[in-house]
């Protein structure tokens, strides 16, 4: 069996013995039924992996003894952040999960003109926590050492006005500009519209803020498919999938 990878939102250091949180305890002891002495790999998003051994297993708690950290070298040299129009239910989960697996570093959920999802403050905080857990689970599975940050949802205009990247792209199928003609960047900000797409006014607003319109092929993709396809292409061209 593959050694389980477990995320802990705690400082980790060689030689430390730490108590597992509730999620980690349930996963390791109740779901996987690991016994004392079982090997683990811990990570906290700092880019390193911490080999560990399960210890002090009790009915409602367990600890881990941490070994020397390792750099797994699985992070891309290309930093990609995505402004993703919020979609309903599993569509948003899918976009975040697969984008995390493909090495995206930050995801900004966006409210746009055609966005059908409306969240009050309480629901917004709940969804953000849920989306962050989706990203964490994707990193556990894909063996990433860094966890993408899922930002608090905001309006489209707010994000495009402050996002910082060498290259800013807005997915827009009415353009023929090839990616191969663009100088390779170290960082990319990618704007993805909702079902029904961005309005022409929103596209023009993005262009005015420094975004370049780009199409990833001749077909129109769903909002949850677009960031996955785009991330794969960008990582192939300028990241670590080539």
XYZ file of C-alpha atoms in Angstrom:
242
model
C 0.000 0.000 0.000
C 1.219 3.494 -0.825
C 2.345 5.478 2.190
C -0.519 7.876 3.115
C 0.112 11.588 2.666
C -1.510 13.730 5.347
C -1.931 17.502 5.403
C -1.541 19.283 8.742
C -1.984 23.018 9.173
C 0.848 23.128 11.685
C 4.570 23.940 11.765
C 6.509 20.714 11.120
C 10.111 20.031 12.077
C 12.482 17.085 12.292
C 12.352 15.286 15.637
C 9.033 16.770 16.726
C 6.161 14.612 17.945
C 2.805 16.167 17.103
C -0.786 15.168 17.720
C -2.884 14.574 14.611
C -5.894 16.797 14.150
C -9.394 15.314 13.913
C -9.391 14.973 10.120
C -5.970 13.333 10.028
C -6.830 10.998 12.926
C -10.090 9.881 11.328
C -8.411 9.283 7.960
C -5.389 7.396 9.294
C -6.870 5.427 12.176
C -10.586 5.046 11.469
C -10.605 4.896 7.646
C -7.224 3.364 6.778
C -7.002 1.502 10.134
C -3.295 2.183 10.452
C -1.565 0.765 13.505
C 1.161 2.249 15.655
C 4.446 2.311 13.761
C 2.822 2.799 10.344
C 4.737 5.156 8.017
C 3.193 8.479 6.988
C 4.205 11.440 4.869
C 3.155 14.765 6.374
C 3.049 18.132 4.608
C 1.828 21.605 5.545
C 2.136 23.536 2.293
C 5.694 24.806 2.793
C 6.869 22.752 -0.210
C 8.530 19.983 1.812
C 7.514 16.455 2.762
C 8.059 15.127 6.276
C 8.399 11.326 6.634
C 6.793 10.316 9.915
C 5.706 7.343 11.996
C 2.314 6.920 13.620
C 2.558 6.626 17.397
C 0.590 6.972 20.635
C -2.535 5.546 18.995
C -5.550 5.686 21.315
C -9.318 5.569 20.939
C -9.696 9.245 20.035
C -6.185 10.490 19.372
C -2.852 9.642 17.789
C 0.487 11.327 17.212
C 3.248 11.267 14.615
C 7.020 11.263 15.114
C 8.577 13.410 12.368
C 11.773 12.547 10.502
C 14.064 14.586 8.252
C 12.190 16.690 5.662
C 12.617 16.149 1.932
C 12.112 18.429 -1.045
C 9.992 16.398 -3.499
C 10.687 18.806 -6.370
C 7.145 18.636 -7.724
C 6.349 22.345 -8.000
C 6.330 23.956 -11.419
C 8.666 26.848 -12.274
C 5.592 28.531 -13.774
C 3.288 30.271 -11.295
C -0.340 30.157 -12.437
C -3.197 31.887 -10.686
C -6.766 31.573 -11.903
C -9.686 33.950 -11.610
C -12.573 31.478 -11.857
C -16.188 32.591 -12.195
C -18.160 30.739 -9.530
C -20.229 27.843 -10.831
C -22.721 25.605 -9.108
C -21.900 22.651 -6.864
C -19.649 19.983 -8.266
C -18.566 22.070 -11.254
C -16.616 24.450 -9.031
C -15.233 21.544 -6.996
C -14.043 19.872 -10.202
C -12.324 23.030 -11.457
C -10.500 23.504 -8.141
C -9.572 19.841 -7.731
C -8.119 19.376 -11.217
C -6.441 22.790 -11.280
C -4.719 21.907 -7.997
C -3.509 18.612 -9.439
C -2.071 20.491 -12.414
C 0.030 22.819 -10.283
C -1.969 26.040 -10.075
C -0.843 28.161 -7.115
C -3.855 30.382 -6.402
C -7.555 30.421 -7.286
C -9.743 33.498 -6.998
C -13.502 32.709 -7.109
C -15.250 35.526 -8.968
C -18.710 37.016 -9.192
C -19.436 38.047 -12.789
C -22.464 39.449 -14.598
C -23.657 36.025 -15.806
C -22.672 34.175 -12.624
C -25.775 32.364 -11.362
C -24.439 31.761 -7.844
C -25.235 34.274 -5.111
C -23.718 33.830 -1.652
C -24.330 35.749 1.563
C -21.380 36.243 3.934
C -22.060 33.086 5.922
C -22.433 30.841 2.885
C -19.436 32.514 1.249
C -17.180 31.646 4.184
C -18.528 28.076 4.258
C -17.925 27.594 0.522
C -14.416 29.033 0.752
C -13.520 26.566 3.533
C -15.003 23.731 1.489
C -13.079 24.742 -1.654
C -9.843 24.990 0.338
C -10.386 21.438 1.595
C -10.958 20.275 -1.996
C -7.561 21.763 -2.905
C -5.891 20.130 0.119
C -7.318 16.709 -0.784
C -6.135 17.138 -4.377
C -2.612 17.878 -3.138
C -2.651 14.838 -0.862
C -3.524 12.694 -3.877
C -1.217 14.360 -6.417
C 1.747 14.511 -4.005
C 2.169 18.267 -4.197
C 4.105 19.971 -1.428
C 2.333 23.315 -1.769
C -1.395 23.878 -1.460
C -3.123 26.414 -3.726
C -4.644 29.322 -1.860
C -8.400 29.636 -2.399
C -9.148 33.305 -1.942
C -12.314 34.867 -0.577
C -14.773 35.401 -3.471
C -14.804 38.892 -4.942
C -16.136 40.845 -7.910
C -14.459 40.495 -11.306
C -13.527 44.173 -11.475
C -11.779 44.039 -8.111
C -9.574 41.095 -9.095
C -8.502 42.223 -12.561
C -7.553 45.593 -11.111
C -5.093 44.203 -8.568
C -3.845 40.812 -9.802
C -0.085 40.704 -10.418
C 1.489 38.470 -13.102
C 3.933 38.793 -15.998
C 1.282 37.556 -18.417
C -2.465 38.036 -18.029
C -4.827 36.023 -20.209
C -8.597 36.045 -20.594
C -10.155 33.023 -22.265
C -12.168 34.315 -25.198
C -13.041 32.052 -28.128
C -13.430 34.982 -30.537
C -9.681 35.443 -30.853
C -7.052 33.750 -32.968
C -3.904 34.829 -31.120
C -1.614 31.773 -30.773
C 0.121 31.159 -27.449
C 3.314 30.219 -29.296
C 3.711 33.867 -30.299
C 3.962 34.998 -26.666
C 7.299 35.333 -24.884
C 7.565 32.644 -22.143
C 6.594 34.174 -18.774
C 7.395 33.117 -15.204
C 3.885 33.841 -13.966
C 0.422 33.801 -15.544
C -2.965 35.090 -14.412
C -5.825 33.357 -16.218
C -9.405 34.669 -16.272
C -12.173 32.079 -16.782
C -15.784 33.114 -17.337
C -19.005 31.437 -16.153
C -21.477 29.270 -18.054
C -22.557 31.565 -20.871
C -19.161 33.267 -20.872
C -18.023 36.730 -19.962
C -19.934 39.623 -21.475
C -18.211 41.683 -24.146
C -18.051 44.525 -21.635
C -16.251 42.303 -19.125
C -13.784 41.141 -21.778
C -13.086 44.756 -22.726
C -12.670 45.611 -19.039
C -10.105 42.822 -18.689
C -8.238 43.925 -21.806
C -8.108 47.470 -20.460
C -6.551 46.035 -17.271
C -3.748 44.374 -19.269
C -5.243 40.983 -20.104
C -4.710 39.458 -23.534
C -7.584 37.488 -25.100
C -6.649 33.926 -25.987
C -8.403 30.782 -27.188
C -7.240 27.249 -26.351
C -8.490 25.573 -29.503
C -11.517 25.997 -31.783
C -14.149 24.577 -29.408
C -16.054 26.302 -26.596
C -15.320 24.617 -23.264
C -17.450 24.452 -20.164
C -16.419 26.707 -17.291
C -15.075 23.767 -15.236
C -13.173 22.313 -18.209
C -11.498 25.558 -19.260
C -9.032 25.997 -16.346
C -7.994 22.337 -16.548
C -7.283 22.425 -20.280
C -5.596 25.820 -20.009
C -3.399 24.789 -17.078
C -2.278 21.653 -18.913
C -1.350 23.662 -22.013
C 0.456 26.378 -20.037
C 2.378 23.813 -18.003
C 3.340 21.994 -21.213
C 4.542 25.171 -22.917
C 6.263 26.936 -20.034
C 6.031 24.764 -16.934
C 6.934 21.182 -16.033
C 4.745 19.043 -18.322
C 6.907 19.443 -21.408
